[in-house]
Coordinates of C-alpha atoms and ligand atoms in Angstrom, one line a residue:
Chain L
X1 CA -4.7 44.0 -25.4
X2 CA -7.2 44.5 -23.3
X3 CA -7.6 44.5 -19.3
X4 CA -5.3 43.0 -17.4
X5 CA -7.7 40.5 -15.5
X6 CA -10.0 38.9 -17.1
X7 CA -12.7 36.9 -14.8
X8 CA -15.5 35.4 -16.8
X9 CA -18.4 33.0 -15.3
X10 CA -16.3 31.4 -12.7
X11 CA -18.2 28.8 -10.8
X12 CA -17.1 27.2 -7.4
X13 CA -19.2 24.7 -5.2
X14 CA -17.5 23.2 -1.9
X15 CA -19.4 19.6 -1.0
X16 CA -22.4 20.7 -3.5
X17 CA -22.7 24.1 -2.2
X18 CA -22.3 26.9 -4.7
X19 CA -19.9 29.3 -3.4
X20 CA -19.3 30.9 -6.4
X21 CA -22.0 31.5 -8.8
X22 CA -21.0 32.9 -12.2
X23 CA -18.4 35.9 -11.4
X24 CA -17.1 38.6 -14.2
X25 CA -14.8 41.0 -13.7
X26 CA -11.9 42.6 -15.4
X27 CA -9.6 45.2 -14.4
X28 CA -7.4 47.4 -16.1
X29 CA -3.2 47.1 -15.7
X30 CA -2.3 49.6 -12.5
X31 CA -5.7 49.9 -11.3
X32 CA -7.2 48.8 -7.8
X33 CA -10.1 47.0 -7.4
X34 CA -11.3 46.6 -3.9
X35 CA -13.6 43.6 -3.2
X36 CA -16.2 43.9 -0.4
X37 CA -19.2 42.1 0.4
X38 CA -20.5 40.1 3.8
X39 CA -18.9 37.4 5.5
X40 CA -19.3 34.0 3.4
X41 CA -20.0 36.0 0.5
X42 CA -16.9 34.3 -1.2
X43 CA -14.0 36.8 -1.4
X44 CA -11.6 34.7 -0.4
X45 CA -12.5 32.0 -3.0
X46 CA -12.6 34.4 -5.6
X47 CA -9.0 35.9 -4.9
X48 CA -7.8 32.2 -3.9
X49 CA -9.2 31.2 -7.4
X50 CA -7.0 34.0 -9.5
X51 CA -4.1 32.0 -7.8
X52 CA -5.2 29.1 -8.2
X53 CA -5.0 27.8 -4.8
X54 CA -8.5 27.1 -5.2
X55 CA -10.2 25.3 -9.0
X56 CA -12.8 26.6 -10.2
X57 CA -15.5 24.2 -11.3
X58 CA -16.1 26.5 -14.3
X59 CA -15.2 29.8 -15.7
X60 CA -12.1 31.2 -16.9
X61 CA -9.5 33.7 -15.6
X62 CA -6.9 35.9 -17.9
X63 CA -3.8 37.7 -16.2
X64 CA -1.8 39.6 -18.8
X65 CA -1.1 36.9 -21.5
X66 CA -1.6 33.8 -19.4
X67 CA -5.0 31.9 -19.5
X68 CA -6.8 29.2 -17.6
X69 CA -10.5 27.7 -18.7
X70 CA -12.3 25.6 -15.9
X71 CA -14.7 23.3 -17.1
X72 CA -16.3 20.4 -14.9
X73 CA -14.6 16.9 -15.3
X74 CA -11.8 18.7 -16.3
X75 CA -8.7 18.8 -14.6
X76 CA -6.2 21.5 -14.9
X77 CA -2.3 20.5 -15.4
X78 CA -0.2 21.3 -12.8
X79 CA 2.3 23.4 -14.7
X80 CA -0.5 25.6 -16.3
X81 CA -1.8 26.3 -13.0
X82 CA 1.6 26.9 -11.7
X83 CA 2.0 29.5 -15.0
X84 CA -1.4 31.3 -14.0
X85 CA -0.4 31.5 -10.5
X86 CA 3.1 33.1 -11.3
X87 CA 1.1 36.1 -12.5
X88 CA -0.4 37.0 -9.5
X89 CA 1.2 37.7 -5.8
X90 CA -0.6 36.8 -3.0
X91 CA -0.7 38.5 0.7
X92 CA -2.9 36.4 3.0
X93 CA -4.7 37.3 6.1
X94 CA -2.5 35.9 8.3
X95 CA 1.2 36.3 6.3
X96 CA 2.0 32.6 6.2
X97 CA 5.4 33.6 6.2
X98 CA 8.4 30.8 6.3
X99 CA 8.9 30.6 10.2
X100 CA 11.6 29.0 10.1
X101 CA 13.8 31.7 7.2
X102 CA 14.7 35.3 8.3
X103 CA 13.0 38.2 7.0
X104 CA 15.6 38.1 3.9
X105 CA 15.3 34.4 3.3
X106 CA 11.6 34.5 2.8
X107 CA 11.9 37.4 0.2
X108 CA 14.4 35.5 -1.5
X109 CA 13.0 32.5 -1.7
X110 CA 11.0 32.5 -4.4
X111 CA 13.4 34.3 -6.9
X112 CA 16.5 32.0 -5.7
X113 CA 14.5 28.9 -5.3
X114 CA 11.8 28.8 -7.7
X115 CA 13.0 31.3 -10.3
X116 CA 16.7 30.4 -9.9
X117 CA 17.6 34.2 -10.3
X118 CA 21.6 34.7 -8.9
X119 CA 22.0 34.8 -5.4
X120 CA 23.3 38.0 -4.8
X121 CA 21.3 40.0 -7.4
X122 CA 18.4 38.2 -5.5
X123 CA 19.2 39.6 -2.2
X124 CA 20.2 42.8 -3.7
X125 CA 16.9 42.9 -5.0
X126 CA 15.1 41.7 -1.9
X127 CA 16.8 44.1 0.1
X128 CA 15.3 47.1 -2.1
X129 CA 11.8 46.0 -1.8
X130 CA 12.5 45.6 2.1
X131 CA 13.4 49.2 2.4
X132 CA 10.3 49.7 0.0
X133 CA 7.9 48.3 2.7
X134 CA 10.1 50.0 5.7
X135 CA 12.2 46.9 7.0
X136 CA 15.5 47.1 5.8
X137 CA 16.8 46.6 9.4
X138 CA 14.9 43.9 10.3
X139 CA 16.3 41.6 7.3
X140 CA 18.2 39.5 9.4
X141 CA 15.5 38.7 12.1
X142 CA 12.7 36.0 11.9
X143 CA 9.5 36.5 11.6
X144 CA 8.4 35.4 15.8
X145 CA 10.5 39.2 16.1
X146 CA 8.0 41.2 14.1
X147 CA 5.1 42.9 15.2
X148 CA 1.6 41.9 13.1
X149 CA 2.2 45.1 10.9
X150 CA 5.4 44.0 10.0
X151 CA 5.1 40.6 9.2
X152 CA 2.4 41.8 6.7
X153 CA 4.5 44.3 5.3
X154 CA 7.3 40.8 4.7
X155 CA 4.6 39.1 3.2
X156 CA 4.0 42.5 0.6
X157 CA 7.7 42.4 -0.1
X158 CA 7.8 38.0 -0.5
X159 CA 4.9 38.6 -3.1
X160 CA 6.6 41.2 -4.9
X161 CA 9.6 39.7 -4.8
X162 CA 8.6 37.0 -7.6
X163 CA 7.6 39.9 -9.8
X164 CA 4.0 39.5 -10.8
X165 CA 1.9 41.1 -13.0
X166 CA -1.2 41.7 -10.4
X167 CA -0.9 41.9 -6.6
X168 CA -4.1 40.1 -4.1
X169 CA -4.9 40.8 -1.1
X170 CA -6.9 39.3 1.6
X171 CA -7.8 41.2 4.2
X172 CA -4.7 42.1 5.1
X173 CA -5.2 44.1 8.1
X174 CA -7.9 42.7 9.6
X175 CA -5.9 40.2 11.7
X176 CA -3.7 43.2 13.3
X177 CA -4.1 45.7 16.0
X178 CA -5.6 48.7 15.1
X179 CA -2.5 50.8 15.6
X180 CA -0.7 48.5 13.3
X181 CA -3.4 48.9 10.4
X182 CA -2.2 52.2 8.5
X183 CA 1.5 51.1 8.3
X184 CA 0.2 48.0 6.2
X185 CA -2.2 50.3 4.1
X186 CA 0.3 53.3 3.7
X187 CA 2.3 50.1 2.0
X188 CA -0.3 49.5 -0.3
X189 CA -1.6 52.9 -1.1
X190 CA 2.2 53.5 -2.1
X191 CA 2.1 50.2 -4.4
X192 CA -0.8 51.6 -5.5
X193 CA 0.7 55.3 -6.7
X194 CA 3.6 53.5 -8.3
X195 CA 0.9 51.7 -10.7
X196 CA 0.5 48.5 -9.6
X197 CA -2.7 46.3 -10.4
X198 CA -4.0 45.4 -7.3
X199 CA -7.3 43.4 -6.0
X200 CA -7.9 43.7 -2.6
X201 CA -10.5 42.2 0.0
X202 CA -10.6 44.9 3.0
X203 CA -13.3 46.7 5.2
X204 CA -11.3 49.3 5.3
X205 CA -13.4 51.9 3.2
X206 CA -11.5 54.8 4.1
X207 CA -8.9 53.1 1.9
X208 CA -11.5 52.0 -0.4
X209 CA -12.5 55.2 -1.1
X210 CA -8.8 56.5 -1.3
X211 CA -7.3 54.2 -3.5
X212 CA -9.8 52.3 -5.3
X213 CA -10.6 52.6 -9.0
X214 CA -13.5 50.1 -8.8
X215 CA -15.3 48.7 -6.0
X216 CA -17.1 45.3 -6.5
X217 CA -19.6 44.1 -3.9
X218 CA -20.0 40.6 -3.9
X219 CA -22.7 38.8 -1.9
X220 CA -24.0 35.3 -1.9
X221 CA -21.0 34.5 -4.8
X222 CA -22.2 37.1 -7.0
X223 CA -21.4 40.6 -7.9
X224 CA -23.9 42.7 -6.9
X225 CA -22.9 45.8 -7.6
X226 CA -19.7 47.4 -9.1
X227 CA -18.6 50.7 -10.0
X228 CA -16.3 53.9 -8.5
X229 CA -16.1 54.3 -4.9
X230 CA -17.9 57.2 -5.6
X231 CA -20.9 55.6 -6.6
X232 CA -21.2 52.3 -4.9
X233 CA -20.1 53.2 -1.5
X234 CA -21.6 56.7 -1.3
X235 CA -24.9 56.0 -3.2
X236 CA -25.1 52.5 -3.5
X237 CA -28.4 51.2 -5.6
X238 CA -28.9 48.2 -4.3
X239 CA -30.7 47.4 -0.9
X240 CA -28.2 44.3 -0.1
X241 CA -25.1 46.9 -0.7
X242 CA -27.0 49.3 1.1
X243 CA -27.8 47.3 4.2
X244 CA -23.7 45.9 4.4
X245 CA -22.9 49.2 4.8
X246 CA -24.7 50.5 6.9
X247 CA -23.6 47.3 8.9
X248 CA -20.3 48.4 8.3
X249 CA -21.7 52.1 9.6
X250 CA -20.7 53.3 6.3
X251 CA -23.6 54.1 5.0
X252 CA -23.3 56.7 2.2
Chain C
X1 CA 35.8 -8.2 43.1
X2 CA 38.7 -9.6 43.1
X3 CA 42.6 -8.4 41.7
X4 CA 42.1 -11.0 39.0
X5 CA 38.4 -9.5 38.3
X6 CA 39.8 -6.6 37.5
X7 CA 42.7 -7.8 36.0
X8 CA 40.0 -9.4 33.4
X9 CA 37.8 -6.2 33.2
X10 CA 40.8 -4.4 32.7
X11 CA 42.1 -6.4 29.4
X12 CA 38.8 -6.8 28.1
X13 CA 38.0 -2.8 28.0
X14 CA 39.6 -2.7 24.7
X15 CA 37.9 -5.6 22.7
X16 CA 34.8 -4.1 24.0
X17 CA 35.4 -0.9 22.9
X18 CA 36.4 -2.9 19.8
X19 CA 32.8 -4.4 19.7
X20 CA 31.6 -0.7 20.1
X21 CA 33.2 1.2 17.5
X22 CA 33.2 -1.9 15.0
X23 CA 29.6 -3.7 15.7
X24 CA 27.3 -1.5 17.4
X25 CA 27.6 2.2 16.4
X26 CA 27.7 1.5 12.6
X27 CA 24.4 -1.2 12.9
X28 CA 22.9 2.4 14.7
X29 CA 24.1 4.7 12.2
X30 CA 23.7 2.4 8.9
X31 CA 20.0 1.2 10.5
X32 CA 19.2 4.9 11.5
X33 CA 20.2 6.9 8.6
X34 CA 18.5 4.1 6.2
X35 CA 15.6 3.5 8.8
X36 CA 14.5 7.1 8.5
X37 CA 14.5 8.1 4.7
X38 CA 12.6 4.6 4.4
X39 CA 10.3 6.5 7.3
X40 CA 10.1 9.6 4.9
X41 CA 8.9 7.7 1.7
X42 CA 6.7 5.9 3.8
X43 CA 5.5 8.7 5.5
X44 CA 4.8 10.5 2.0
X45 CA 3.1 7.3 0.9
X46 CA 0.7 7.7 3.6
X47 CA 0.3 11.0 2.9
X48 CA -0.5 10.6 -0.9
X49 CA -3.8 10.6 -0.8
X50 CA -3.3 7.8 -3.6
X51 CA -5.5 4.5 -2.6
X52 CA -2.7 2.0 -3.1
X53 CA 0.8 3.6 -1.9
X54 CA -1.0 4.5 1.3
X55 CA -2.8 1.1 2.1
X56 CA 0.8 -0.3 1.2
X57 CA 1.8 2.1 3.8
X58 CA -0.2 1.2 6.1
X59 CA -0.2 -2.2 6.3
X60 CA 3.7 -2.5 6.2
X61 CA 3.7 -0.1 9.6
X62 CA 1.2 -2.4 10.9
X63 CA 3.3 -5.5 10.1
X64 CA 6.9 -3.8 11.9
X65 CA 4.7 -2.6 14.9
X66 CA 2.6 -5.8 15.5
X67 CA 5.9 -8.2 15.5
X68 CA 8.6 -8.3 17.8
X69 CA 11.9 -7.1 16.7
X70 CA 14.1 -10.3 17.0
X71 CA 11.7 -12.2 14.9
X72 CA 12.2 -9.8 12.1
X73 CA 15.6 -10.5 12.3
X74 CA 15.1 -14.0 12.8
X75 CA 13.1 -14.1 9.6
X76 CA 15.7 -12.7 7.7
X77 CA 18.3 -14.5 9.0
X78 CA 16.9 -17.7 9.6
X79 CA 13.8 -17.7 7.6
X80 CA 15.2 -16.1 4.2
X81 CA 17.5 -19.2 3.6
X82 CA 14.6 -21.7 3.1
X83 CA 13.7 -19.4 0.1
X84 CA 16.7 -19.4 -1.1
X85 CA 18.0 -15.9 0.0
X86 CA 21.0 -16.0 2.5
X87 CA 22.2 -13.0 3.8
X88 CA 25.6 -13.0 6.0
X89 CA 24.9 -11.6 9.8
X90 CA 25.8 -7.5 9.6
X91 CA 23.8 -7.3 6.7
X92 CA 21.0 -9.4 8.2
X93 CA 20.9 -7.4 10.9
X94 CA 21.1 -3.8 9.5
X95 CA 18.4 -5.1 7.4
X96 CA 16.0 -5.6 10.5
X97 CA 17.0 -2.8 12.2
X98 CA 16.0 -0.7 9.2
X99 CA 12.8 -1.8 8.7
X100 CA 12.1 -1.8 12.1
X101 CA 13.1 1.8 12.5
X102 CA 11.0 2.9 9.1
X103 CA 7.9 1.8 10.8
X104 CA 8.2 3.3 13.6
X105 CA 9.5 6.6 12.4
X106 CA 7.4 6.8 9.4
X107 CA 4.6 7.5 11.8
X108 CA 6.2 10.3 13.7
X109 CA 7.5 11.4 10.5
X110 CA 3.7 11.8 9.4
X111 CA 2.9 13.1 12.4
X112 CA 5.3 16.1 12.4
X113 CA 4.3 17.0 8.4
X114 CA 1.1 17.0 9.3
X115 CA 1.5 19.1 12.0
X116 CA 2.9 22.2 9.5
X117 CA 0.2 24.4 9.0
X118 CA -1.5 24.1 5.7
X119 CA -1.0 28.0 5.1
X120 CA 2.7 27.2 4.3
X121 CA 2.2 24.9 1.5
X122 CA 0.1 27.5 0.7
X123 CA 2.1 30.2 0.5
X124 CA 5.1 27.8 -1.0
X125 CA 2.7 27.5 -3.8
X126 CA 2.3 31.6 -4.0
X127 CA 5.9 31.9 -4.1
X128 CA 6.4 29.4 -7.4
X129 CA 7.4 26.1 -5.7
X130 CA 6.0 22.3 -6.9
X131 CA 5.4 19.7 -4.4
X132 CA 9.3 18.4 -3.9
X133 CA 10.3 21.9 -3.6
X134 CA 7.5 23.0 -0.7
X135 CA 8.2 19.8 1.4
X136 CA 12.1 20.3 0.8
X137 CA 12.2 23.8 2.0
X138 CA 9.8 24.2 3.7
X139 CA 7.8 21.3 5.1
X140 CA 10.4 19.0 6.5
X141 CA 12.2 22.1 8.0
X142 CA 10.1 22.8 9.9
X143 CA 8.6 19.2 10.6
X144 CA 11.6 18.4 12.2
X145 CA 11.8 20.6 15.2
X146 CA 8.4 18.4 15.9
X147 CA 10.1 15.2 15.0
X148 CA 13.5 15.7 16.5
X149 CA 12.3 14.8 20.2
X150 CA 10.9 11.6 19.5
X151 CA 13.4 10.3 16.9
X152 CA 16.1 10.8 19.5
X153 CA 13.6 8.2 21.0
X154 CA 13.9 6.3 18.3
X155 CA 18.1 6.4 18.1
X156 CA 18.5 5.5 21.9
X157 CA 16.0 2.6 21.7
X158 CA 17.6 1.6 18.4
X159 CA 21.1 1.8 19.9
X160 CA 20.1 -0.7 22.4
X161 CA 18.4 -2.5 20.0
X162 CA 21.1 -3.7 18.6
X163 CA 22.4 -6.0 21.0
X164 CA 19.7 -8.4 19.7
X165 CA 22.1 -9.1 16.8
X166 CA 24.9 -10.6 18.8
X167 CA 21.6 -14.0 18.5
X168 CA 22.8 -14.3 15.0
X169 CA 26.0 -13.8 15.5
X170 CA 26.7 -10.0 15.0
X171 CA 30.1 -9.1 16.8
X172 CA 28.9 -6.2 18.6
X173 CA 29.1 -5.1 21.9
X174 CA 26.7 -7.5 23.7
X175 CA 28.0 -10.4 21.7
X176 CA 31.4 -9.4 22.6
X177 CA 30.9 -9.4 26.6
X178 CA 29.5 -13.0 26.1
X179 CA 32.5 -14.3 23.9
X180 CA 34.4 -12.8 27.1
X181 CA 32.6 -13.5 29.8
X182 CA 31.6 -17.0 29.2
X183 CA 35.3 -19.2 29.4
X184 CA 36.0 -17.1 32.7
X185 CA 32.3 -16.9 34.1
X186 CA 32.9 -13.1 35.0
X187 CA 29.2 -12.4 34.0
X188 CA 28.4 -9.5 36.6
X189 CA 32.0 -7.6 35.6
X190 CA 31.8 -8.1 31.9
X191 CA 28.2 -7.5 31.5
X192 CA 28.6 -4.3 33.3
X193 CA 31.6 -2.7 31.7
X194 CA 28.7 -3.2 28.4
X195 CA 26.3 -2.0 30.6
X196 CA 28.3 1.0 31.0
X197 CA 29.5 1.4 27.4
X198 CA 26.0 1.7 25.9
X199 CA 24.8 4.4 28.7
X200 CA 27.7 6.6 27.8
X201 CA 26.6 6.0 24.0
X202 CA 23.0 6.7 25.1
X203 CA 24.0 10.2 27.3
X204 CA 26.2 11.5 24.7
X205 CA 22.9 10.9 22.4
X206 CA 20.6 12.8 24.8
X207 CA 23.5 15.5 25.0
X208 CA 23.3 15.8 21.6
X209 CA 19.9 15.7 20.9
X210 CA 19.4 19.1 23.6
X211 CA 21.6 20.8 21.3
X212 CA 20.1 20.1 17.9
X213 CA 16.4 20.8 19.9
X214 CA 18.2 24.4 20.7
X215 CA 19.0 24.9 17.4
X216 CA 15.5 24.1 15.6
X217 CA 13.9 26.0 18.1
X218 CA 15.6 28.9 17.4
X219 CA 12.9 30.6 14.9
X220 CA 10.3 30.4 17.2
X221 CA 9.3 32.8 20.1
X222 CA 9.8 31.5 23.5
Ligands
ADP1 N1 -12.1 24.7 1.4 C1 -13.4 24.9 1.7 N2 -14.2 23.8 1.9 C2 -15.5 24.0 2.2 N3 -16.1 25.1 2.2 C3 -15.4 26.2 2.0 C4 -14.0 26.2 1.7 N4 -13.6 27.4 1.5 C5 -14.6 28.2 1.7 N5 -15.7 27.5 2.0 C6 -17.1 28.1 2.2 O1 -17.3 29.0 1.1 C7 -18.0 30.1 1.6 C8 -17.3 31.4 1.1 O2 -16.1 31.4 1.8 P1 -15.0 32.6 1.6 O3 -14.7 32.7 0.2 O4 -13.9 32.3 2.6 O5 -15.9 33.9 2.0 P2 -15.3 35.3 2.5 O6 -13.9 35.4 2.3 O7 -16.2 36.2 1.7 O8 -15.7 35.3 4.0 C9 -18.2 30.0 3.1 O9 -19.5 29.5 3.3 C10 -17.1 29.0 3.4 O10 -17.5 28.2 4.5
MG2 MG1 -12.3 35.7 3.6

């Protein structure tokens, strides 16, 4: 059945200016593919695109057996976007978690709410993936009580909760203290052992190296390179990936 | 004041309350409740981003805001007839009041949506939910620890607001004091025992609205 992901020729311009221009990518089911590239370079459209917060202008994306096709002019329906986006989980920069809910209540949300799974097999579930991501005591509190690494680790265990096929992240530490970072990525380098597809935008090469089974540099809304770890962030062949890391002082 | 003022105060404490309980608090909670899901819809018209609903928004909160109050309610009571529409007094009146309070609302009502950060509806959408769903659960939650302040605004102002019924003959609370006050000429004693009754209304309002403003505010870090 092929890859899991399917990106082909995906187009996005903001106010005329291409963002975007003609991304392919694919990546096998319980893989991780970590996205780098420069500032502007578009990873955020590109994982906001596989969830369809963002349209693209053209393009299409696969995730498992559910499939969008952008084309200019045409609009996408509501509900298929909705079925494309229930594929994927998403963990923002900055959480976005439901201030208002407790820690439990924004896990449960979505399966109770949205998926109308039974209340208590719900919470027995979201409890489980709390203790998963190291916050089983902290169900009852809001959000306001959590330190940065913990309110990530709630937004890890909201986007599981509505069990998707692939998990996105974007730059999920990179908002946090540096002593809060490795809590979040032990989190994801567990998610990662137990098989789960994961793209994920990070700086964090230590962890790219670690845990990624591709690497795909993206600059100026293109791929520019792609490959192992091995290869592109230890001998990269392209002057552009070359000079971002050495930027990054990561220079192979 | 005399024995026999307070004799009359005294007696008329009872049919005032009367005018209370029976003319003035259900105008308020009939005008409020109606006045603010007409706020909401208007609100979400506004909000639509479709041409139409939002210019019809628009220019009905720009009609309630640039008009006084009592000739709303004139128009409805008085001017409806010549078109062939009569409406009996209460029913004129809550009328009004409701469409006076969905203008004014509708804006803070706006306001206090827009004022959720977009990243929620955002992450609604990640979660599964459609547009009803996100503003249900999650956008007008938490819109309306920002609205709650100034629509406790809006109640007080529309509890006093509803005096201006007893001019098309409401029996309420203001309309009361004059049916008792005017055979005896006890203005200054009757008027204030009203006085009085709508304050009370008012504080136990503002008491009220302290402890809802506890309770929203609850979720977030102090
Ligand atoms: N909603 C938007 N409207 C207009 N421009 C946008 C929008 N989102 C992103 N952009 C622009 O697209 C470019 C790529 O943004 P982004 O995908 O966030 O890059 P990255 O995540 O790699 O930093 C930037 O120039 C940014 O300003
Ligand atoms: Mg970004």
């Amino acid at each position: 059945m092929g890859p899991l992901l399917q990106v082909r020729g995906l187009r996005k311009a903001f106010d005329g200016h291409e963002v975007l221009r003609g991304i392919d990518a694919d990546a096998e089911a319980g893989t991780v593919t970590v996205l780098i590239g420069p500032s502007g370079s578009g990873k955020t459209t590109v994982l906001r695109s596989l969830n369809v917060l963002e349209v693209p202008d053209a393009g299409s994306i696969r995730i498992g057996d559910v499939g969008l096709d952008f084309a200019p002019g045409h609009r996408v329906g509501k509900r298929a976007a909705a079925r494309l986006r229930a594929q994927s989980g998403m963990v923002f920069q900055n959480h976005n978690l439901f201030p208002h809910l407790t820690v439990l209540g924004n896990v449960m949300e979505g399966p109770v709410v949205v998926q109308r799974r039974p209340r208590e097999e719900a919470r027995a579930d979201a409890l489980a993936l709390l203790e998963r991501v190291g916050l089983s005591d902290k169900a009852e509190q809001f959000p306001f009580q959590l330190s940065g690494g913990q309110q990530q680790r709630v937004g890890i265990a909201r986007a599981l909760a509505i069990r998707p096929e692939l998990m996105l992240f974007d730059e999920p530490t990179s908002a946090l203290d540096p002593e809060l970072v490795g809590e979040v990525l032990a989190v994801m380098r567990d998610l990662a052992t137990e098989g789960w597809t994961m793209v994920v935008v990070t700086h964090e090469m230590r962890f790219a190296r670690q845990v990624a089974d591709q690497v795909l540099f993206l600059d100026g809304g293109v791929i520019v390179e792609r490959g192992a770890p091995s290869a592109v962030l230890e001998q990269p062949r392209q002057e552009r990936t070359r000079r971002f890391l050495r930027l990054l002082g990561e220079a192979g | 004041m005399d024995a026999g003022t307070w004799e009359l105060v005294r007696a008329a404490l009872g049919p005032l309350l009367a005018g209370l309980v029976y003319g003035t608090i259900p105008l308020t909670a009939i005008s409020f409740t109606a006045g603010l899901a007409l706020a909401l819809a208007v609100a979400l018209m506004r909000l639509s981003g479709i041409a139409p609903l939002a210019a019809i928004a628009r220019f009905y909160v720009s009609v309630i805001r640039g008009t006084p109050l009592l000739l709303q309610l004139f128009i409805i009571y008085y001017g409806l007839p010549s078109l062939g529409v009569t409406i009996d007094p209460f029913p004129s009146a809550c009328i009004a009041l409701t469409l006076n309070v969905g203008g004014y609302a509708s804006e803070v009502v706006r306001a206090a949506i827009l004022a959720v950060p977009k990243g929620q509806t955002e992450a609604a959408l990640t979660v599964g939910m459609g547009y009803a769903t996100t503003m249900r659960r999650i956008v007008l939650p938490q819109a309306s620890r920002v609205a709650v302040p100034p629509l406790s605004n809006t109640l007080i102002a529309l509890v006093k607001d509803t005096s201006l019924a007893s001019t098309i003959q409401v029996t309420e609370l203001l309309r009361k004091a004059q049916e008792l006050a005017a055979p005896t000429f006890e203005f200054f004693a009757l008027y204030g025992v009203a006085a009085l009754y709508y304050w009370i209304v008012c504080l136990v309002l503002s008491f009220s609205q302290a402890r809802v403003e506890t309770r929203l505010n609850r979720y977030v870090a102090r």
